[in-house]
Amino acid sequence: MCISAAPAAFTGTTLYCGRVRHERHGLVHVLGYQNTAENRADGPNAMILHLPARELTPGHFLRTAGDDGILRRMVDAVRPRRAAAGGMDWMDFEAPRSVQVFEHDVYTVLLAADPTDVPAALHRVPARRRPALDPGLLAFYAEHFPAHTFAICCFDNAEARTAKPLLLWYEPLDPDVLTVPALDSHTGGSPDLAAHVPTDHWVLFSTDEAPEGWGAPVAHPPATRHALRAFLPTSVVGRSYAEPLPNGDFSVTHAALLADETLERVRRVAPGRP
């Protein structure tokens, strides 16, 4: 699952999107993403995430000190329900640039509103992590996701399997639609929007507007700092996917999320698909 800049295999993917009214930033969405990557390229590689965000800066990426289990705890909270039916290093904002480049865990991350701007910034990525990007793939993103923001997470062969969960927040284009990026192509080229693709995912959602008793409670370590805890859910709903599905992202409206904890109303969405 996901788009890679060169041949790769991604397994055991966990995707999370939460809706939070943050005390400082207002109504935001929080994205969590983790998988096991096997780089099958001869050199560096990257995974590309398209996000329905108005803006992304390094300050939107949450650093979790000594806590690799944030998404695992969410899956553990949901898993028994399906069978039966730490701290944060704050990063200050930077002034927006055409492409922002920074280090995050094992990744060198490029953030861009226009993916076709990325090649001109690749020289700022360390050579051991600098991938070759297919211009056709970047043009695909520019054409099909014109209002999105893009995170290109570059990694080298040795570090591919040791990444911590990605956790970031953003002001969404539509606060009432929660979406996690799940378009699939591991060849380095553009995804086939007409294809059915294999899945190996846990997909999780949350909202801080849920009534009491909604979802499965998530227990965060007592040492989790308030600054990070403010972005984390107290309860989640989720399910696993292990069957071929139409290529696309997972999306659900906020109203449907509140009305149906089984996630039967989650849709696979892709450009051009009604």
Short mmCIF file of C-alpha atoms in Angstrom, two decimals:
data_model
loop_
_atom_site.label_atom_id
_atom_site.label_comp_id
_atom_site.label_asym_id
_atom_site.label_seq_id
_atom_site.Cartn_x
_atom_site.Cartn_y
_atom_site.Cartn_z
CA MET A 1 0.00 0.00 0.00
CA CYS A 2 1.13 3.50 -0.96
CA ILE A 3 2.99 5.04 -3.85
CA SER A 4 6.73 4.48 -4.03
CA ALA A 5 9.30 6.28 -6.19
CA ALA A 6 10.91 2.98 -7.19
CA PRO A 7 10.13 -0.73 -6.78
CA ALA A 8 9.25 -1.60 -3.18
CA ALA A 9 7.00 -3.80 -1.07
CA PHE A 10 4.95 -2.40 1.81
CA THR A 11 3.22 -4.71 4.26
CA GLY A 12 1.40 -4.46 7.58
CA THR A 13 0.14 -0.95 6.91
CA THR A 14 -1.69 1.00 9.61
CA LEU A 15 -3.62 4.11 8.55
CA TYR A 16 -5.27 6.51 10.98
CA CYS A 17 -7.22 9.74 10.64
CA GLY A 18 -8.68 11.61 13.58
CA ARG A 19 -10.78 14.76 13.82
CA VAL A 20 -9.74 17.01 16.70
CA ARG A 21 -10.67 20.48 17.84
CA HIS A 22 -7.26 21.50 19.13
CA GLU A 23 -6.94 24.11 21.86
CA ARG A 24 -4.43 26.09 19.81
CA HIS A 25 -5.01 25.24 16.15
CA GLY A 26 -8.79 24.80 15.98
CA LEU A 27 -10.43 22.03 13.98
CA VAL A 28 -7.73 19.81 12.48
CA HIS A 29 -7.24 16.30 11.18
CA VAL A 30 -4.44 14.06 12.49
CA LEU A 31 -2.88 11.47 10.17
CA GLY A 32 -1.02 8.40 11.38
CA TYR A 33 0.86 6.13 9.01
CA GLN A 34 3.11 3.10 9.50
CA ASN A 35 4.14 0.04 7.54
CA THR A 36 7.03 -2.32 6.94
CA ALA A 37 8.98 -1.30 3.86
CA GLU A 38 11.13 -3.55 1.71
CA ASN A 39 13.11 -1.47 -0.73
CA ARG A 40 13.48 -3.38 -4.00
CA ALA A 41 15.30 -0.60 -5.81
CA ASP A 42 19.04 -0.59 -6.43
CA GLY A 43 19.35 2.73 -4.60
CA PRO A 44 17.37 5.14 -2.44
CA ASN A 45 13.59 5.17 -2.51
CA ALA A 46 10.67 7.25 -1.26
CA MET A 47 7.03 6.88 -0.37
CA ILE A 48 4.70 9.64 -1.47
CA LEU A 49 1.65 10.74 0.52
CA HIS A 50 -1.01 13.07 -0.89
CA LEU A 51 -2.88 14.89 1.85
CA PRO A 52 -6.03 17.04 1.69
CA ALA A 53 -4.23 19.76 3.66
CA ARG A 54 -4.31 23.50 3.18
CA GLU A 55 -0.66 23.71 4.16
CA LEU A 56 2.10 21.56 5.61
CA THR A 57 5.31 22.65 7.26
CA PRO A 58 7.84 20.73 9.37
CA GLY A 59 5.93 22.01 12.41
CA HIS A 60 2.93 19.85 11.47
CA PHE A 61 4.95 16.65 11.98
CA LEU A 62 4.72 15.38 15.56
CA ARG A 63 7.84 13.89 17.07
CA THR A 64 7.29 11.13 19.57
CA ALA A 65 10.22 10.61 21.90
CA GLY A 66 10.59 7.00 22.98
CA ASP A 67 7.08 5.93 21.97
CA ASP A 68 6.86 3.73 18.88
CA GLY A 69 3.51 2.22 19.87
CA ILE A 70 1.03 5.03 19.22
CA LEU A 71 -0.65 3.34 16.24
CA ARG A 72 -0.16 -0.17 17.62
CA ARG A 73 -2.18 0.76 20.71
CA MET A 74 -5.02 1.94 18.48
CA VAL A 75 -5.01 -1.36 16.59
CA ASP A 76 -4.85 -3.30 19.86
CA ALA A 77 -7.84 -1.33 21.14
CA VAL A 78 -9.94 -2.21 18.10
CA ARG A 79 -8.81 -5.79 17.50
CA PRO A 80 -10.68 -7.42 20.45
CA ARG A 81 -13.91 -5.60 19.53
CA ARG A 82 -13.76 -6.94 16.00
CA ALA A 83 -13.05 -10.48 17.23
CA ALA A 84 -15.97 -10.31 19.65
CA ALA A 85 -18.74 -8.92 17.25
CA GLY A 86 6.57 9.18 25.04
CA GLY A 87 6.44 12.62 24.67
CA MET A 88 6.70 15.12 21.91
CA ASP A 89 9.48 17.34 20.64
CA TRP A 90 7.76 20.48 19.35
CA MET A 91 9.00 22.03 16.12
CA ASP A 92 8.34 25.68 15.44
CA PHE A 93 6.75 26.69 12.15
CA GLU A 94 8.87 27.75 9.23
CA ALA A 95 7.87 30.26 6.61
CA PRO A 96 6.32 28.45 3.61
CA ARG A 97 8.65 27.78 0.68
CA SER A 98 8.09 26.21 -2.70
CA VAL A 99 9.53 22.94 -1.35
CA GLN A 100 10.48 22.45 2.29
CA VAL A 101 13.10 19.83 3.13
CA PHE A 102 13.77 18.51 6.62
CA GLU A 103 14.81 15.41 8.57
CA HIS A 104 12.20 13.31 10.41
CA ASP A 105 13.15 9.97 11.94
CA VAL A 106 14.76 7.85 9.15
CA TYR A 107 13.29 10.05 6.43
CA THR A 108 14.33 13.16 4.61
CA VAL A 109 10.93 14.71 3.88
CA LEU A 110 10.08 17.09 1.05
CA LEU A 111 6.82 19.04 1.37
CA ALA A 112 5.32 20.64 -1.72
CA ALA A 113 2.03 22.14 -2.81
CA ASP A 114 3.01 21.43 -6.44
CA PRO A 115 4.72 18.04 -6.86
CA THR A 116 6.36 19.15 -10.11
CA ASP A 117 8.49 21.54 -8.02
CA VAL A 118 10.14 18.62 -6.22
CA PRO A 119 12.88 17.64 -8.73
CA ALA A 120 14.51 21.05 -8.40
CA ALA A 121 14.83 20.50 -4.63
CA LEU A 122 16.19 16.94 -4.68
CA HIS A 123 19.78 18.22 -4.42
CA ARG A 124 18.92 19.17 -0.82
CA VAL A 125 18.31 15.49 0.03
CA PRO A 126 21.42 13.56 1.21
CA ALA A 127 22.76 11.41 -1.62
CA ARG A 128 22.21 8.17 0.32
CA ARG A 129 18.45 8.95 0.47
CA ARG A 130 18.01 10.79 -2.83
CA PRO A 131 15.56 8.86 -5.08
CA ALA A 132 15.03 9.12 -8.81
CA LEU A 133 11.47 10.41 -9.30
CA ASP A 134 9.48 9.61 -12.42
CA PRO A 135 8.29 12.92 -13.93
CA GLY A 136 5.15 11.11 -15.09
CA LEU A 137 4.28 10.19 -11.49
CA LEU A 138 4.69 13.80 -10.34
CA ALA A 139 2.57 14.98 -13.27
CA PHE A 140 -0.10 12.44 -12.27
CA TYR A 141 -0.30 13.95 -8.79
CA ALA A 142 -0.37 17.51 -10.12
CA GLU A 143 -3.24 16.63 -12.46
CA HIS A 144 -5.39 14.53 -10.15
CA PHE A 145 -4.80 16.18 -6.74
CA PRO A 146 -4.44 19.89 -7.51
CA ALA A 147 -5.56 21.14 -4.08
CA HIS A 148 -3.50 18.70 -2.00
CA THR A 149 -0.16 18.96 -0.25
CA PHE A 150 2.47 16.28 -0.84
CA ALA A 151 4.95 14.63 1.49
CA ILE A 152 7.79 12.74 -0.20
CA CYS A 153 9.48 10.64 2.47
CA CYS A 154 12.92 9.58 1.24
CA PHE A 155 14.77 6.63 2.79
CA ASP A 156 17.78 4.45 2.08
CA ASN A 157 18.01 0.70 1.97
CA ALA A 158 19.47 0.19 5.43
CA GLU A 159 16.85 2.30 7.22
CA ALA A 160 13.73 1.19 5.36
CA ARG A 161 12.50 -1.21 8.07
CA THR A 162 13.24 0.91 11.13
CA ALA A 163 10.88 3.86 10.65
CA LYS A 164 8.76 5.01 13.56
CA PRO A 165 5.08 5.89 12.96
CA LEU A 166 4.48 9.07 11.03
CA LEU A 167 2.10 11.35 12.92
CA LEU A 168 1.11 14.78 11.65
CA TRP A 169 -1.75 17.25 11.87
CA TYR A 170 -3.18 19.65 9.31
CA GLU A 171 -6.07 21.94 8.53
CA PRO A 172 -8.18 19.82 6.14
CA LEU A 173 -9.74 20.98 2.89
CA ASP A 174 -13.05 19.55 4.15
CA PRO A 175 -13.26 19.03 7.93
CA ASP A 176 -16.33 16.81 7.54
CA VAL A 177 -14.58 14.19 5.39
CA LEU A 178 -11.83 12.04 6.87
CA THR A 179 -9.48 10.46 4.32
CA VAL A 180 -6.31 8.38 4.53
CA PRO A 181 -4.03 8.03 1.48
CA ALA A 182 -4.06 4.47 0.18
CA LEU A 183 -3.53 4.66 -3.58
CA ASP A 184 -1.29 1.76 -4.54
CA SER A 185 1.65 1.56 -6.94
CA HIS A 186 5.02 0.07 -6.03
CA THR A 187 6.71 0.31 -9.43
CA GLY A 188 7.78 3.96 -9.39
CA GLY A 189 5.16 4.82 -12.00
CA SER A 190 1.66 6.24 -11.85
CA PRO A 191 -1.04 4.10 -10.20
CA ASP A 192 -3.62 2.30 -12.30
CA LEU A 193 -6.89 3.88 -11.16
CA ALA A 194 -8.93 1.11 -12.82
CA ALA A 195 -7.13 -1.76 -11.08
CA HIS A 196 -8.06 -3.85 -8.09
CA VAL A 197 -5.11 -4.05 -5.71
CA PRO A 198 -4.25 -6.28 -2.74
CA THR A 199 -4.68 -4.84 0.75
CA ASP A 200 -2.94 -5.58 4.05
CA HIS A 201 -4.20 -2.70 6.19
CA TRP A 202 -5.60 -1.64 9.50
CA VAL A 203 -7.69 1.49 8.95
CA LEU A 204 -8.61 3.56 12.00
CA PHE A 205 -10.68 6.69 12.56
CA SER A 206 -11.58 8.84 15.54
CA THR A 207 -13.43 12.03 16.44
CA ASP A 208 -13.43 14.01 19.65
CA GLU A 209 -17.13 14.70 19.10
CA ALA A 210 -18.06 11.05 19.69
CA PRO A 211 -20.60 10.38 22.45
CA GLU A 212 -19.71 8.42 25.56
CA GLY A 213 -19.35 4.72 24.84
CA TRP A 214 -18.44 5.22 21.17
CA GLY A 215 -15.59 3.15 19.82
CA ALA A 216 -12.84 1.31 21.65
CA PRO A 217 -10.93 3.19 24.37
CA VAL A 218 -7.21 3.77 23.79
CA ALA A 219 -4.88 3.84 26.78
CA HIS A 220 -1.90 6.16 26.31
CA PRO A 221 1.07 5.92 28.70
CA PRO A 222 0.77 8.21 31.72
CA ALA A 223 4.04 9.90 30.72
CA THR A 224 2.61 11.13 27.42
CA ARG A 225 2.97 14.89 27.44
CA HIS A 226 -0.10 17.09 27.20
CA ALA A 227 1.21 18.69 23.99
CA LEU A 228 1.11 15.33 22.22
CA ARG A 229 -1.90 13.92 24.05
CA ALA A 230 -3.98 16.85 22.73
CA PHE A 231 -3.68 15.33 19.23
CA LEU A 232 -4.37 11.71 20.23
CA PRO A 233 -7.74 9.95 20.42
CA THR A 234 -9.32 8.61 23.58
CA SER A 235 -11.30 6.08 21.49
CA VAL A 236 -11.12 4.74 17.93
CA VAL A 237 -13.03 2.60 15.49
CA GLY A 238 -11.32 0.51 12.86
CA ARG A 239 -11.14 -2.68 10.87
CA SER A 240 -8.64 -4.72 8.92
CA TYR A 241 -8.65 -5.12 5.14
CA ALA A 242 -7.02 -8.14 3.50
CA GLU A 243 -8.92 -8.52 0.23
CA PRO A 244 -8.43 -7.00 -3.24
CA LEU A 245 -10.15 -3.60 -3.51
CA PRO A 246 -10.48 -0.92 -6.18
CA ASN A 247 -7.36 1.25 -6.16
CA GLY A 248 -7.95 4.36 -4.07
CA ASP A 249 -7.97 6.08 -0.71
CA PHE A 250 -10.15 5.22 2.30
CA SER A 251 -12.69 7.95 3.08
CA VAL A 252 -15.66 8.44 5.39
CA THR A 253 -17.83 11.42 6.26
CA HIS A 254 -17.88 12.62 9.84
CA ALA A 255 -21.63 12.02 10.05
CA ALA A 256 -21.25 8.41 8.84
CA LEU A 257 -18.40 7.85 11.29
CA LEU A 258 -20.60 8.89 14.21
CA ALA A 259 -23.57 6.88 12.96
CA ASP A 260 -21.89 3.55 12.21
CA GLU A 261 -18.95 2.23 14.23
CA THR A 262 -18.56 -0.78 11.92
CA LEU A 263 -17.11 1.43 9.16
CA GLU A 264 -19.42 -0.14 6.60
CA ARG A 265 -19.80 3.34 5.09
CA VAL A 266 -16.08 3.77 4.40
CA ARG A 267 -15.54 4.26 0.66
CA ARG A 268 -12.58 3.69 -1.65
CA VAL A 269 -12.24 6.96 -3.55
CA ALA A 270 -10.03 7.87 -6.49
CA PRO A 271 -9.91 10.66 -9.08
CA GLY A 272 -12.62 10.24 -11.68
CA ARG A 273 -14.51 7.59 -9.72
CA PRO A 274 -18.09 8.58 -8.76
#
